[in-house]
Short mmCIF file of C-alpha atoms in Angstrom, two decimals:
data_model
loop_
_atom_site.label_atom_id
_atom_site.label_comp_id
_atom_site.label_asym_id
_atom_site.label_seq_id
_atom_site.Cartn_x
_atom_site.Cartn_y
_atom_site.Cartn_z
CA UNK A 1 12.30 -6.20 -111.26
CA UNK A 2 12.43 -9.69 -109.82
CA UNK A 3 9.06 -11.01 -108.66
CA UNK A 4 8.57 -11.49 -104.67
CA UNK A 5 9.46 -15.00 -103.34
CA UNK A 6 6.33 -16.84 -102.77
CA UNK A 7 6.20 -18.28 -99.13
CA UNK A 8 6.12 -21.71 -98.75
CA UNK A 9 6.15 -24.56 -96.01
CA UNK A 10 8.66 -27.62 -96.56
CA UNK A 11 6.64 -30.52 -94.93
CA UNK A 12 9.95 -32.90 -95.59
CA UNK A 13 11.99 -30.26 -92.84
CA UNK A 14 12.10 -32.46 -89.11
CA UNK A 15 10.72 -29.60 -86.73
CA UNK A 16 8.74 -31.16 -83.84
CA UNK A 17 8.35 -34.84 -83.49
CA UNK A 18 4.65 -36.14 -83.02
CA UNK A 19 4.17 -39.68 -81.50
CA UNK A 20 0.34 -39.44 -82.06
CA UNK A 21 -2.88 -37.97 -80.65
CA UNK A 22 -4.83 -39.96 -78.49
CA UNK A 23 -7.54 -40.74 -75.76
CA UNK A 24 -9.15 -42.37 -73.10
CA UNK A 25 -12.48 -44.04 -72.00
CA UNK A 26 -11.35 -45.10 -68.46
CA UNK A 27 -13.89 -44.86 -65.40
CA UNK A 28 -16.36 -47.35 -67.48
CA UNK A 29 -16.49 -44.83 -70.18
CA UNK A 30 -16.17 -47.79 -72.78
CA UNK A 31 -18.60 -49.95 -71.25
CA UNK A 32 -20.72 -47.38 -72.01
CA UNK A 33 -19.50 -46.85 -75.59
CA UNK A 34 -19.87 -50.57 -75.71
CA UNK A 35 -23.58 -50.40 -74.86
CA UNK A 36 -24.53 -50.66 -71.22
CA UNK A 37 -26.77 -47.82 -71.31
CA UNK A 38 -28.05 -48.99 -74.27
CA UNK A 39 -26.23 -47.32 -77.33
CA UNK A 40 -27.26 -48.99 -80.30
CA UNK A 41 -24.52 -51.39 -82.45
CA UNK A 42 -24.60 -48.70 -85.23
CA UNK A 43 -24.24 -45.80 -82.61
CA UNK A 44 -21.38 -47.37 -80.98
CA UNK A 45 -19.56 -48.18 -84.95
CA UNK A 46 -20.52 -44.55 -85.58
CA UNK A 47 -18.63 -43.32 -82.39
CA UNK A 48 -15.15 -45.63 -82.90
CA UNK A 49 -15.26 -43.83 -87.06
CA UNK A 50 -15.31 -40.52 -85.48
CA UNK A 51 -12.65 -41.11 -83.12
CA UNK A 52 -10.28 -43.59 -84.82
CA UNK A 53 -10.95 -44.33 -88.39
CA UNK A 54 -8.36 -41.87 -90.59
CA UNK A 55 -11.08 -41.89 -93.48
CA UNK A 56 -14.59 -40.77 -91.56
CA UNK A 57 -12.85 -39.29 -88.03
CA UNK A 58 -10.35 -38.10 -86.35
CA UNK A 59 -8.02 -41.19 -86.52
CA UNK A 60 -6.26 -41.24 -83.28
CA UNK A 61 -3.54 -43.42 -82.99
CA UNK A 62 -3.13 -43.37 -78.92
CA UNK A 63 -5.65 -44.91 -76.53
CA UNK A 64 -5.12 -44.54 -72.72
CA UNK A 65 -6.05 -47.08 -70.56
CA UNK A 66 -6.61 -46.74 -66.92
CA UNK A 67 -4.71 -49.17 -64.66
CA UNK A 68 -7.76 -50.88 -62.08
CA UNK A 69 -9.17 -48.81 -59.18
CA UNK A 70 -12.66 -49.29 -58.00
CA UNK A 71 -15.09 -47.30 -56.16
CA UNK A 72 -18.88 -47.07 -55.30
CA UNK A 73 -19.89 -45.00 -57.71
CA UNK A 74 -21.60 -46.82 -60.61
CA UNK A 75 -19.79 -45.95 -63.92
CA UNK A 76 -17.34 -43.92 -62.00
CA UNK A 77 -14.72 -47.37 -61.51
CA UNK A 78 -12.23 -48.95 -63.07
CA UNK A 79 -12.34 -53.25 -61.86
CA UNK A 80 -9.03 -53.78 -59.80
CA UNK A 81 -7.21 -57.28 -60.94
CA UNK A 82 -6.02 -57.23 -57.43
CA UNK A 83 -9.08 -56.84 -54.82
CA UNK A 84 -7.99 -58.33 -51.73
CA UNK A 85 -4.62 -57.73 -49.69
CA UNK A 86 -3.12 -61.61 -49.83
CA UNK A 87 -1.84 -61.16 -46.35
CA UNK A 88 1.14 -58.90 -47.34
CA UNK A 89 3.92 -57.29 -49.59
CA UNK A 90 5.57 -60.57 -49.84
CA UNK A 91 2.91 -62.78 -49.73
CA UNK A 92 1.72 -64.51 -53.48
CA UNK A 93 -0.96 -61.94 -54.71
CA UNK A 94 -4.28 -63.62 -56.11
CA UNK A 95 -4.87 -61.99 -59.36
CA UNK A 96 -8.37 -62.18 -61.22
CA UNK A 97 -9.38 -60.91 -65.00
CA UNK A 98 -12.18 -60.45 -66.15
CA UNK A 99 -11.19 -60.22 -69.53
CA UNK A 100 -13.34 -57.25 -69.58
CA UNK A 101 -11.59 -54.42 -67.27
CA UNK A 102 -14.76 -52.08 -67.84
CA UNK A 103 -14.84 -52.42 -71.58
CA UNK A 104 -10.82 -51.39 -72.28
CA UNK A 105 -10.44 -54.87 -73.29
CA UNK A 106 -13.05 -54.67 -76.18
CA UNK A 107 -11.61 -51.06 -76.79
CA UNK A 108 -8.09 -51.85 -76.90
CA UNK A 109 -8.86 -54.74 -79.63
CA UNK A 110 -11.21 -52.51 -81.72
CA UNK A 111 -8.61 -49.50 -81.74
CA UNK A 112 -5.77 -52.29 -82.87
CA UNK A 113 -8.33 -53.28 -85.93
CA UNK A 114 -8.12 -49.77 -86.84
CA UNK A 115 -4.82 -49.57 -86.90
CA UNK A 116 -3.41 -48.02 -83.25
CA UNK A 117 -0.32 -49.60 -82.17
CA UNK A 118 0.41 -47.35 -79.14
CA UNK A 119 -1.26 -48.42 -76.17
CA UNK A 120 -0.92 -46.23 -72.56
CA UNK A 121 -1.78 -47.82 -69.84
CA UNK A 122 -1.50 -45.77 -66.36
CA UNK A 123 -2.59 -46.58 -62.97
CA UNK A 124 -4.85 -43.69 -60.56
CA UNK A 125 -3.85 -45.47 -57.79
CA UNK A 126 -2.62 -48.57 -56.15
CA UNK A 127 -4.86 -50.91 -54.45
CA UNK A 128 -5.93 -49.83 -50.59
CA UNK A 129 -4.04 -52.00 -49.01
CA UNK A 130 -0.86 -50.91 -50.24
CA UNK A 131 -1.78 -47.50 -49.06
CA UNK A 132 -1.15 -44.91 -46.36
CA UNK A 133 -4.70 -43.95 -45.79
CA UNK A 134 -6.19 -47.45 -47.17
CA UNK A 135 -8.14 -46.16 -49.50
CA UNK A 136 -8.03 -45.71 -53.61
CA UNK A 137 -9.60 -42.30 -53.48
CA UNK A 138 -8.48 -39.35 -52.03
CA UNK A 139 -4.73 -39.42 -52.33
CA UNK A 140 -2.93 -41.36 -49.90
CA UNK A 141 0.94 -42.21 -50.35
CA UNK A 142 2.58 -45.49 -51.37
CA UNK A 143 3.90 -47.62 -48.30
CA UNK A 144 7.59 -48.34 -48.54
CA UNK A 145 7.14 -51.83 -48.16
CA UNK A 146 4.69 -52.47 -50.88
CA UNK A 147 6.98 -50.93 -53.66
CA UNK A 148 7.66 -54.19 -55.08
CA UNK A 149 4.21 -55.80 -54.95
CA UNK A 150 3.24 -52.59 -56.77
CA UNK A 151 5.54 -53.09 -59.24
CA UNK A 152 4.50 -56.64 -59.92
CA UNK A 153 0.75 -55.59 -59.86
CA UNK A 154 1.50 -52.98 -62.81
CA UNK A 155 3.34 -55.98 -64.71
CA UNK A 156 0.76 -58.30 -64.40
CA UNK A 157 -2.08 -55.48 -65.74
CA UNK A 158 0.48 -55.86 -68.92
CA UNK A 159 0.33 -59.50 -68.74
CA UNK A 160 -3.26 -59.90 -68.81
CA UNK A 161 -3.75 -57.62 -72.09
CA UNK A 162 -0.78 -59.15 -73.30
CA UNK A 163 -3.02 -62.10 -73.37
CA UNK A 164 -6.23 -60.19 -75.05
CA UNK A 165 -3.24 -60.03 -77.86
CA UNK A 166 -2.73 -55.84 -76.93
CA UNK A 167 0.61 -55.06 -76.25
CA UNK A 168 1.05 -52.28 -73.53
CA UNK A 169 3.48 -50.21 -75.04
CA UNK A 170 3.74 -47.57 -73.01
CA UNK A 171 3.19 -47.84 -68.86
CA UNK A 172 2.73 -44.98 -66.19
CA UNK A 173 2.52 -46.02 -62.01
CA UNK A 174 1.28 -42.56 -61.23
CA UNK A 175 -1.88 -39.71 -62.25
CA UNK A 176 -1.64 -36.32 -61.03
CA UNK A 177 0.82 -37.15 -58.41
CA UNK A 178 0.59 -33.24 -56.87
CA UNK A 179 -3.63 -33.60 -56.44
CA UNK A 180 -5.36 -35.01 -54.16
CA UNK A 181 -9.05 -36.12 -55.58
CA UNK A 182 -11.88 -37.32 -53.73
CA UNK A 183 -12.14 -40.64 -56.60
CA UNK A 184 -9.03 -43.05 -57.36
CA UNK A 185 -6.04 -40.81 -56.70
CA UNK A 186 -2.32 -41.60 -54.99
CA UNK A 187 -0.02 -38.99 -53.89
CA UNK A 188 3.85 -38.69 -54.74
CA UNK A 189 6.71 -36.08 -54.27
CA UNK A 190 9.38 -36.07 -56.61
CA UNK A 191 11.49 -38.59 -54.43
CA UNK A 192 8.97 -40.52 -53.71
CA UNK A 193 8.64 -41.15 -57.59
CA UNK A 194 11.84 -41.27 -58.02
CA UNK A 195 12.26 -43.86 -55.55
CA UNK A 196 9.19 -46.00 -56.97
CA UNK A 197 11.06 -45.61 -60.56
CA UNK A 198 14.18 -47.05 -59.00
CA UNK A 199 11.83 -50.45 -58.43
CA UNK A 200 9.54 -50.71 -61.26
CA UNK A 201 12.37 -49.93 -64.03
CA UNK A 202 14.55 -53.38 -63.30
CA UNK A 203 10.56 -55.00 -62.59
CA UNK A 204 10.12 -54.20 -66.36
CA UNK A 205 13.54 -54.77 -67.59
CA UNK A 206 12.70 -58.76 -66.11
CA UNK A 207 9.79 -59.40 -67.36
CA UNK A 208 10.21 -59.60 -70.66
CA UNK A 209 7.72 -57.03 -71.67
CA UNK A 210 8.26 -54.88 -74.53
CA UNK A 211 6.67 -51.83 -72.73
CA UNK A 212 8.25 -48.40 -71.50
CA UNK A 213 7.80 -46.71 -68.59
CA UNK A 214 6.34 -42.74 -68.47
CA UNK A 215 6.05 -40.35 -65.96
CA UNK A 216 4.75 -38.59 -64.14
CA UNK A 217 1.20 -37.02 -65.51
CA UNK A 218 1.04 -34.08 -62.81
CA UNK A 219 -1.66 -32.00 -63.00
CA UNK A 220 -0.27 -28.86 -64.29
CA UNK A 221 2.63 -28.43 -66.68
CA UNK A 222 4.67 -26.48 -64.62
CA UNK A 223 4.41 -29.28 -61.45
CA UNK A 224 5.63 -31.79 -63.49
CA UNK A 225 8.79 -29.85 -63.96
CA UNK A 226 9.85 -30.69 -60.44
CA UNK A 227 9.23 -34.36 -61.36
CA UNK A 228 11.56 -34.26 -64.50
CA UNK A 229 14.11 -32.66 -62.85
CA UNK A 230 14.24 -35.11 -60.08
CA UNK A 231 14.34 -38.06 -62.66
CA UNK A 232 16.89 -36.57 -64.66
CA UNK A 233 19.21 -35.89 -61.48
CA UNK A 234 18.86 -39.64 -60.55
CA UNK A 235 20.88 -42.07 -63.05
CA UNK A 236 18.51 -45.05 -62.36
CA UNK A 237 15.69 -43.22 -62.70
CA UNK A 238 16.18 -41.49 -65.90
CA UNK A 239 17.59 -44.89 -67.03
CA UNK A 240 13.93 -46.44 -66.79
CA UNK A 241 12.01 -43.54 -68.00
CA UNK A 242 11.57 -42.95 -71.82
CA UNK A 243 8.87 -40.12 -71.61
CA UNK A 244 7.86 -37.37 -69.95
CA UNK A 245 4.09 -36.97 -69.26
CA UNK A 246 1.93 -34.26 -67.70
CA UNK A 247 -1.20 -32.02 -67.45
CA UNK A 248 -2.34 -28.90 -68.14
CA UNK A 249 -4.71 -28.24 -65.48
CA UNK A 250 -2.87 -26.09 -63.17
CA UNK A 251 -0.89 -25.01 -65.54
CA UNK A 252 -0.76 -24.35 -69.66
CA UNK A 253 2.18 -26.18 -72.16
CA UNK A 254 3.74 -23.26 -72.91
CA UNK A 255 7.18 -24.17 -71.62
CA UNK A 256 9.46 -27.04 -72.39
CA UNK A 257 10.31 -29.44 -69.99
CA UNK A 258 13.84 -29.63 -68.76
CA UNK A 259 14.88 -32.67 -70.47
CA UNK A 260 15.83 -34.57 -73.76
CA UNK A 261 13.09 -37.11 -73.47
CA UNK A 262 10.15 -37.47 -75.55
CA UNK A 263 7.30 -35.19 -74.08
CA UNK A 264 3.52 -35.68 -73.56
CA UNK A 265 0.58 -33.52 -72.68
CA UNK A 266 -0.97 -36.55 -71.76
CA UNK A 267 -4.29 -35.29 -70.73
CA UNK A 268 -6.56 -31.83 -70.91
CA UNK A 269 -10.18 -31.35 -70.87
CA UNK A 270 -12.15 -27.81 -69.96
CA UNK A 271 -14.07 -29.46 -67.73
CA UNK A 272 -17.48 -27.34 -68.21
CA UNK A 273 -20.00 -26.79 -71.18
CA UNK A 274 -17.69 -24.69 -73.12
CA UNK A 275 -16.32 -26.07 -76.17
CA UNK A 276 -14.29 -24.12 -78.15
CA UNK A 277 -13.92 -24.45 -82.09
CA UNK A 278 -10.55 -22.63 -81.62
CA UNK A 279 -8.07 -24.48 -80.56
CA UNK A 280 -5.29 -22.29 -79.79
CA UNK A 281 -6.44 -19.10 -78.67
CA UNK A 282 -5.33 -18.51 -75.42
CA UNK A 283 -9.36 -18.33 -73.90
CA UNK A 284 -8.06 -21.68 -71.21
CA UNK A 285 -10.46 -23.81 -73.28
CA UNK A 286 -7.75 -24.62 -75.88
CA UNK A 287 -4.22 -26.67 -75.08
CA UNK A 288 -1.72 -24.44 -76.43
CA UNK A 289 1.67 -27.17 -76.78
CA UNK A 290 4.77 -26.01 -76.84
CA UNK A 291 7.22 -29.36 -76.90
CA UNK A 292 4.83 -31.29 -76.61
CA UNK A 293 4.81 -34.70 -78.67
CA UNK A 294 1.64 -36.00 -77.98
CA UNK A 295 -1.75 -35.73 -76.51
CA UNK A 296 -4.15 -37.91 -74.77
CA UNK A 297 -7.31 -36.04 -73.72
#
C-alpha cells in the first residue's frame, strides 16, 4: 500500500503579490520618536530595530508620510510648506521647508539606511485657502479653481524630500475622502477625484519625478469601491493611477476591488486598548486582507 502524500507548500508558486508592509508616524508622531518628549538616543535606536531592522524587528519596508496640514493642537500637526494664500490660484505660491516637516525628514532618511525604498507620501488635506469651508479640519471640498495650485503644492512636497535625498515613490492627494473629521480632513466624491486625477496625473508626468500616483484611501473598504470604479470608467484617470488604496474602518478587506491595479490596505488601527495577538480572527481587532498587496498601519 502506497504511503499518503505528505502535504507541502511550494514557496516558488506566484499566488498574491506583496509590495511590502509598512507605517506611519505623521501628526508629529516622529518628532516624538525623535525625542521631543524626551525619549532617550538608545530608546529611540531601540524603537527604529523593532520596526524596521529585518534582523531585531519587524523590518518594514513602507513608511507613510503625511503631506503638511497644521492645526492647534500640539503634537496633533503636520507643518504645511505652503502657509499663506499668495493672493490666488494663479498667483506664484511662496513655499518654505523646514527641512524638518515634524520629524518625517529624519524618519524618511533613517528608514532609507535600513534599507526601505518605498516611500508614501499622502496629503489629509489641502491648505485652507484652497478650500470650501477654509479650513484644514473638518472636511471641506476642493475649489475648482485651485486644482492646479494643488497639484503643484503636492509636487513641490516631492521636491523638497527629493532634496533630503528621499525619493517619493509613491503619492496620494486624498485621506478618507467619504469622512469628515474634526482634525486635517478634505472631502471628495468619486468625480470630484476623478476630476482632481485628471490634473495632477499630466502635473506628475511634467515634472520629472519618478513618483506614482495612488488613490483614494477611503475609510472603509467597501467605499473605496465607488472610487475605483469611477477611475477605471475614466481613461485619463486610470491612466495616472497605478494603485488602489483604502481603509478598513467602515468596512473589512474581505472583497477585491474591481480592478487590475495593484491594491493597498493602506491603513487600519483598532483604535482602543485592545490589542489582539491574533491577527486574523474575525474579533474587528485583526485586518483580515483579501487582495490586498500591502499595508500601512
Amino acid at each position: 500500500m502506497a504511503a499518503p502524500a505528505r502535504p507541502g507548500i511550494d514557496f516558488g508558486a506566484a499566488l498574491q503579490p506583496i509590495d511590502g508592509f509598512g507605517f506611519s508616524m505623521a501628526f508629529q508622531r516622529a518628532d516624538l520618536l525623535h525625542g521631543a518628549r524626551g525619549l532617550s538616543p538608545a530608546k529611540q535606536r531601540e524603537v527604529l530595530d523593532l520596526l524596521l531592522s529585518q534582523d531585531k524587528g519587524a523590518g518594514l519596508s513602507i513608511l507613510r508620510l503625511g503631506i503638511g496640514s497644521s492645526t492647534d493642537t500640539v503634537y496633533d500637526h503636520m507643518p504645511t510648506i505652503l502657509p499663506a494664500d499668495p493672493g490666488g490660484p494663479d498667483a506664484t505660491p511662496k513655499y518654505v521647508w523646514d527641512v524638518w516637516d515634524g520629524g518625517q525628514v529624519w524618519l524618511a532618511k533613517e528608514a532609507k539606511a535600513y534599507g526601505v525604498k518605498r516611500f508614501y507620501a499622502d496629503a489629509w488635506s489641502a491648505p485652507a485657502f484652497m478650500k470650501t469651508n477654509q479650513s484644514e479640519n473638518n472636511g471641506g471640498e476642493l475649489l475648482p479653481e485651485w486644482r492646479q495650485a494643488y497639484a503643484n503644492y503636492l509636487i513641490q512636497y516631492a521636491k523638497f524630500y527629493r532634496q533630503e535625498g528621499i525619493r517619493i515613490t509613491d503619492l496620494g492627494f486624498t485621506n478618507e475622502p467619504d469622512w469628515t473629521a474634526t482634525y486635517a480632513s478634505m472631502r471628495f466624491t468619486p468625480q470630484q477625484a476623478v476630476d482632481f486625477l485628471k490634473v495632477l496625473g499630466p502635473t506628475v508626468r511634467g515634472s520629472g519625478l519618478k513618483t506614482e500616483l495612488v488613490c483614494c484611501d477611503a475609510a472603509g473598504w467597501d467605499r473605496q469601491a465607488a472610487y475605483t470604479e469611477a477611475i477605471e470608467a475614466d481613461p485619463a484617470a486610470d491612466k495616472a493611477v497605478r494603485t488602489v488604496t483604502g481603509h478598513r474602518y467602515s468596512g473589512p478587506a474581505q472583497v477585491p476591488q474591481p480592478t487590475d491595479k495593484r491594491v493597498w490596505m493602506s491603513e487600519w488601527s483598532p483604535d482602543g486598548s485592545t490589542w489582539d495577538e491574533h491577527w486574523d480572527d474575525g474579533s474587528g481587532y485583526d485586518v483580515s486582507p483579501s487582495r490586498t498587496t500591502s499595508r500601512t498601519p
